[in-house]
Tab-separated table of C-alpha atoms and ligand atoms in Angstrom:
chain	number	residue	atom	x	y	z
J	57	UNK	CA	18.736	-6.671	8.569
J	58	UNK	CA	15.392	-6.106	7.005
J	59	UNK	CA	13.998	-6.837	9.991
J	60	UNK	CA	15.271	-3.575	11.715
J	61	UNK	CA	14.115	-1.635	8.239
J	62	UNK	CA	10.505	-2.835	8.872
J	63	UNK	CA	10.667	-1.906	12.696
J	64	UNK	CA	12.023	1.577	11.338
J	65	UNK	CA	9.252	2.176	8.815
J	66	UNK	CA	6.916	0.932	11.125
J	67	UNK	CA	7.861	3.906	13.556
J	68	UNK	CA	7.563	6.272	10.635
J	69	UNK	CA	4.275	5.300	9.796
J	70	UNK	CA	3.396	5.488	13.080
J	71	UNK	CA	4.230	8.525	13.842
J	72	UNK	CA	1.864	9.891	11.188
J	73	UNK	CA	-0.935	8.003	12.094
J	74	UNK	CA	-0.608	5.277	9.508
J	75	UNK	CA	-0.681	2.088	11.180
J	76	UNK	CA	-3.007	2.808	14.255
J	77	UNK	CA	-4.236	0.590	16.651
J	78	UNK	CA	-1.878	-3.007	16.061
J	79	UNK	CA	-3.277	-1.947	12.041
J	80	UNK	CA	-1.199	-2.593	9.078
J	81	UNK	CA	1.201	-5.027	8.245
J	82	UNK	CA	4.743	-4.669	7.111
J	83	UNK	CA	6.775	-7.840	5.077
J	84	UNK	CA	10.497	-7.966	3.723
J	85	UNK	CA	11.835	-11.086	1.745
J	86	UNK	CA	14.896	-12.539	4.062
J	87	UNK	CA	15.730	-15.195	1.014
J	88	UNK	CA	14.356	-16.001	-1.822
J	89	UNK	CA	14.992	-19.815	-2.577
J	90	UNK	CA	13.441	-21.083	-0.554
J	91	UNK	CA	11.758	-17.738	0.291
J	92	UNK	CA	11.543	-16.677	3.326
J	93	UNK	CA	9.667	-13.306	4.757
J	94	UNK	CA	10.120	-11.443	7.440
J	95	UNK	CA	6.574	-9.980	8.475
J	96	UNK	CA	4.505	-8.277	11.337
J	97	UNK	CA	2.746	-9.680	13.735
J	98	UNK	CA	-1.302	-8.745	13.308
J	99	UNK	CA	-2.513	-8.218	16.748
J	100	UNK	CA	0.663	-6.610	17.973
J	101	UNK	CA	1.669	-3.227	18.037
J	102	UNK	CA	4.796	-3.021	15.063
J	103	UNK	CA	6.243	-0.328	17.843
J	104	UNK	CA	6.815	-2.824	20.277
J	105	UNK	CA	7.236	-6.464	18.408
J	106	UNK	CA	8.502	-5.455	15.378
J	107	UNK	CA	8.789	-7.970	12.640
J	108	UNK	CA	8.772	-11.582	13.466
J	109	UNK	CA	10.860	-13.289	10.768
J	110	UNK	CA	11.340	-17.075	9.828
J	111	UNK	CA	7.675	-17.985	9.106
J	112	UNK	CA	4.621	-16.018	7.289
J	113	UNK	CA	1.891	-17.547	9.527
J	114	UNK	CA	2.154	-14.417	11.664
J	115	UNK	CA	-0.622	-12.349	9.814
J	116	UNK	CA	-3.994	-13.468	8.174
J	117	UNK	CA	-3.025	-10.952	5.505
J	118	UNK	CA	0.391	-12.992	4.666
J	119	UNK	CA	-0.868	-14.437	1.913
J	120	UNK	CA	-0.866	-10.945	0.237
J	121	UNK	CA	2.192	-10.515	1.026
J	122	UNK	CA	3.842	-13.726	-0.778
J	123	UNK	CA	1.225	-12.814	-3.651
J	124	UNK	CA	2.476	-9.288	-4.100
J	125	UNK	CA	6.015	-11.101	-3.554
J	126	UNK	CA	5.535	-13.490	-6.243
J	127	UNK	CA	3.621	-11.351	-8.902
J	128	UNK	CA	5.833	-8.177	-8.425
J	129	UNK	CA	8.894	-9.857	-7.630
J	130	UNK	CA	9.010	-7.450	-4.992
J	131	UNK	CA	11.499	-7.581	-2.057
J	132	UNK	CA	9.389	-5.374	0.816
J	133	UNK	CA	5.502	-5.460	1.085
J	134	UNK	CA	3.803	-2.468	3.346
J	135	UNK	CA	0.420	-2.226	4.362
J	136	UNK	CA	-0.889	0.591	5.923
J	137	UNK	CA	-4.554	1.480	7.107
J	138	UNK	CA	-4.288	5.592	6.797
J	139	UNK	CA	-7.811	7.705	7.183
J	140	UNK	CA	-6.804	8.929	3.524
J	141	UNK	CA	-6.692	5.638	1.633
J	142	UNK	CA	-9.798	4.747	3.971
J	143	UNK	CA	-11.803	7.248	2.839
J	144	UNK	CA	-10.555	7.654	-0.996
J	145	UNK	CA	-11.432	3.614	-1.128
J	146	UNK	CA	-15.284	4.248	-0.266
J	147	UNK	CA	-15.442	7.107	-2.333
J	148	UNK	CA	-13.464	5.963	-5.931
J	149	UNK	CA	-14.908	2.424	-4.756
J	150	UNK	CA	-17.707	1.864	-7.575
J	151	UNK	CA	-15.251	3.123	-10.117
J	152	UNK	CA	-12.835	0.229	-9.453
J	153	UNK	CA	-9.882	2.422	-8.906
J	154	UNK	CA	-8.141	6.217	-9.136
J	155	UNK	CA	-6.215	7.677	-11.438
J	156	UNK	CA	-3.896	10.075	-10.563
J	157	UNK	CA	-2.247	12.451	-12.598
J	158	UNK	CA	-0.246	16.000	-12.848
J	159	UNK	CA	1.502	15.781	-9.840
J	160	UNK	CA	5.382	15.962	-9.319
J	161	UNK	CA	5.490	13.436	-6.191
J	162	UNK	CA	4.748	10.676	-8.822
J	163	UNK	CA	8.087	11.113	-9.970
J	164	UNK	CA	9.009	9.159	-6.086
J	165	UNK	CA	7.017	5.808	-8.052
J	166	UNK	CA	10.318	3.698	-9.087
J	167	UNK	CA	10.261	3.970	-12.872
J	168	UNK	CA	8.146	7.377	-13.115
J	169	UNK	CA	10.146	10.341	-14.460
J	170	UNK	CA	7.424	13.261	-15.342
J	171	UNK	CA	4.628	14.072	-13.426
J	172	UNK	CA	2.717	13.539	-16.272
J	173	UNK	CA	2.688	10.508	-15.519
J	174	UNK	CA	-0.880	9.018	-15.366
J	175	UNK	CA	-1.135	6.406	-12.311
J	176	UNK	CA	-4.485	3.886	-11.797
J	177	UNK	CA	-4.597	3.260	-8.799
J	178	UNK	CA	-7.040	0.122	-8.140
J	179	UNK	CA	-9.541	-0.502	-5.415
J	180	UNK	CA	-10.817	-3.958	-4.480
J	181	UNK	CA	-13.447	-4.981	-2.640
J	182	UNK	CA	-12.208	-6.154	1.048
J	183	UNK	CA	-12.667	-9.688	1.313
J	184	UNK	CA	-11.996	-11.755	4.621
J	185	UNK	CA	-11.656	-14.876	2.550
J	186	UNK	CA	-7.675	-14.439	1.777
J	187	UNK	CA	-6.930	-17.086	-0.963
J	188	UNK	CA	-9.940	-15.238	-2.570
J	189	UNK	CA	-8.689	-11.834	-2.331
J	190	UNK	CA	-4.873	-13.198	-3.320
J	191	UNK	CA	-6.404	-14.248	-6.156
J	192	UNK	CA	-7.933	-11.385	-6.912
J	193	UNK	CA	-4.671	-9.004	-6.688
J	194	UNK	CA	-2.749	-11.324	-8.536
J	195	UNK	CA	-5.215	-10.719	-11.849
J	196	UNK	CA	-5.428	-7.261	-10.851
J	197	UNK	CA	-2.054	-5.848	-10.647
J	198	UNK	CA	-0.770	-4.970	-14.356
J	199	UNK	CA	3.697	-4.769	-14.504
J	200	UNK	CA	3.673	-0.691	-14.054
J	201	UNK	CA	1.656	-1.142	-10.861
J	202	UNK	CA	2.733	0.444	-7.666
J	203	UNK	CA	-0.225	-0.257	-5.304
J	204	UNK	CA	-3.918	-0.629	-5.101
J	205	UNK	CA	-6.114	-0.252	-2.252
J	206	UNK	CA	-8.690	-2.678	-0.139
J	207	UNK	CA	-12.167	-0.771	-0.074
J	208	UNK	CA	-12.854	0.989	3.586
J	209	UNK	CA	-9.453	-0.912	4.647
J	210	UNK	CA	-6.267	0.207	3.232
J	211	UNK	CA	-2.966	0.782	1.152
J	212	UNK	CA	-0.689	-1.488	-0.321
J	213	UNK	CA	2.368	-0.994	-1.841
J	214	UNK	CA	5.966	-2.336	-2.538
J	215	UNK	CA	9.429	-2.199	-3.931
J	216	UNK	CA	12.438	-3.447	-4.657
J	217	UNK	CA	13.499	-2.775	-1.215
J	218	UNK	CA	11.955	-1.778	2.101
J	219	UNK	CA	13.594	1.673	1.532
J	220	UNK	CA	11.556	1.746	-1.780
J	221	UNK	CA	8.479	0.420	-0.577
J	222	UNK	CA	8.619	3.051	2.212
J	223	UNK	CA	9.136	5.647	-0.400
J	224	UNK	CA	5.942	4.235	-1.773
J	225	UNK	CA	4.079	4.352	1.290
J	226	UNK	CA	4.704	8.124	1.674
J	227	UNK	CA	4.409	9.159	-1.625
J	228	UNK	CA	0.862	7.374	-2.094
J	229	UNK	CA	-0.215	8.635	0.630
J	230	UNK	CA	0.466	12.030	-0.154
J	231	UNK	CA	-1.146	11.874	-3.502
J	232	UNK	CA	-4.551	10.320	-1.879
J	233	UNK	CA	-4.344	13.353	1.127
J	234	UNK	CA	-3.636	15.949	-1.812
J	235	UNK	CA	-6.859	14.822	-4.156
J	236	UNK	CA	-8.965	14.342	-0.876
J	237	UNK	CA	-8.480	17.769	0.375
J	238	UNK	CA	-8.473	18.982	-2.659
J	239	UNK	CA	-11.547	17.278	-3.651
J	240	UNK	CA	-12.893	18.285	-0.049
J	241	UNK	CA	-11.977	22.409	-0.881
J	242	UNK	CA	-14.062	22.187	-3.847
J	243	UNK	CA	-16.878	21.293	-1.905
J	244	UNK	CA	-18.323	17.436	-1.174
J	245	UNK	CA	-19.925	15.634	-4.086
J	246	UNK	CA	-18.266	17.419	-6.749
J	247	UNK	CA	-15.015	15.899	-6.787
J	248	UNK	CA	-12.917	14.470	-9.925
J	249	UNK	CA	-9.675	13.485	-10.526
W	453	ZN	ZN1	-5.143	-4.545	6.719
C-alpha cells in the first residue's frame, strides 16, 4: 500500500528533522485513470495521521502534487521543509537555481551514472497563490529534472516510486547540507558552487 510507504518515509524524514512541526507534504499515485493520490494531511502531524488517500483536497499544496504528477509522470511526490534547502533557497535565490556538481551521491538521481554529472537545481519564488505557482513548476521543470526548491520554504522531489522519491529526498538533501557546510567552512559570503 503506498499509503503505508508514505507513513514510513514520513517517519524517516522525521526523524532527521525534515518535516517539523505538521511541515511537508508527502503524495503517492493510488491509480492512474482516473488518478487518484494518496496525500498528507497539512495541519497534521504525518507521524500520527499518515496519508489520507481517496481525495487530493487534503493539502493546499495538492495541486503541486498532481502538477509534478502530470508533468513528470511521476508515481510519489515528497515535500520536505529541511533547514538546508531553507537556507540554500535564500541564498542561491537571485540566481534562480543551484547547480551541483562533482559529487558521487548524484549517482542516487534515477538516470545519473557519474558524479560528473552536472545537476540545476531550480529555486522559485514561494507563492501562496497555488494555480500560480503550479503553473510556474510546470514551465520550469525540464525532462532530466529531479527537484527544485520553493525560496525560504522547501524541497521537492519525486520518482517513479515512493522508494525512489525517498531516495531523492535523502540524496538532495545531502548534496544541499554538503555545499552549505562546505560553503559555511570557507567562510560566509564567499561561497560558490
Ligand atoms: Zn511546504
Amino acid at each position: 500500500m503506498v499509503a503505508d510507504q508514505l507513513i514510513k518515509a514520513g517517519r524517516r524524514f522525521d526523524a532527521r528533522g525534515w518535516v517539523l512541526g505538521t511541515s511537508g507534504n508527502l503524495s503517492a499515485v493510488v491509480r492512474r485513470d482516473p488518478l487518484r493520490m494518496a496525500i498528507t494531511r497539512s495541519g497534521t502531524h504525518i507521524d500520527e495521521n499518515g496519508a489520507a488517500s481517496g481525495g487530493v483536497a487534503a493539502s493546499a499544496e495538492a495541486l503541486l502534487h498532481l502538477t509534478i504528477v502530470r508533468t513528470r509522470n511521476a508515481g510519489a511526490v515528497l515535500h520536505t521543509h529541511s533547514i538546508w534547502s531553507t537556507v540554500l533557497s535564500e541564498r542561491f535565490g537571485d540566481r534562480g537555481g543551484i547547480e551541483i556538481g562533482g559529487y558521487e551521491m548524484l549517482k542516487g538521481l534515477a538516470g545519473v551514472t557519474t558524479h560528473e554529472h552536472r545537476e540545476w537545481l531550480p529555486v522559485l519564488a514561494n507563492d501562496q497563490n497555488m494555480p500560480r505557482l503550479a503553473a510556474v513548476v510546470e514551465k520550469t521543470l525540464r525532462p532530466d529534472s529531479h527537484g527544485f526548491l520553493l525560496r525560504r520554504h522547501g524541497l521537492y522531489t519525486w520518482g517513479a516510486t515512493v522508494a525512489d522519491a525517498a531516495r531523492h529526498v535523502e540524496i538532495l538533501e545531502f548534496l544541499l547540507e554538503s555545499i552549505g557546510r562546505e560553503q559555511e567552512s570557507q567562510g560566509g559570503g564567499a561561497w560558490r558552487t
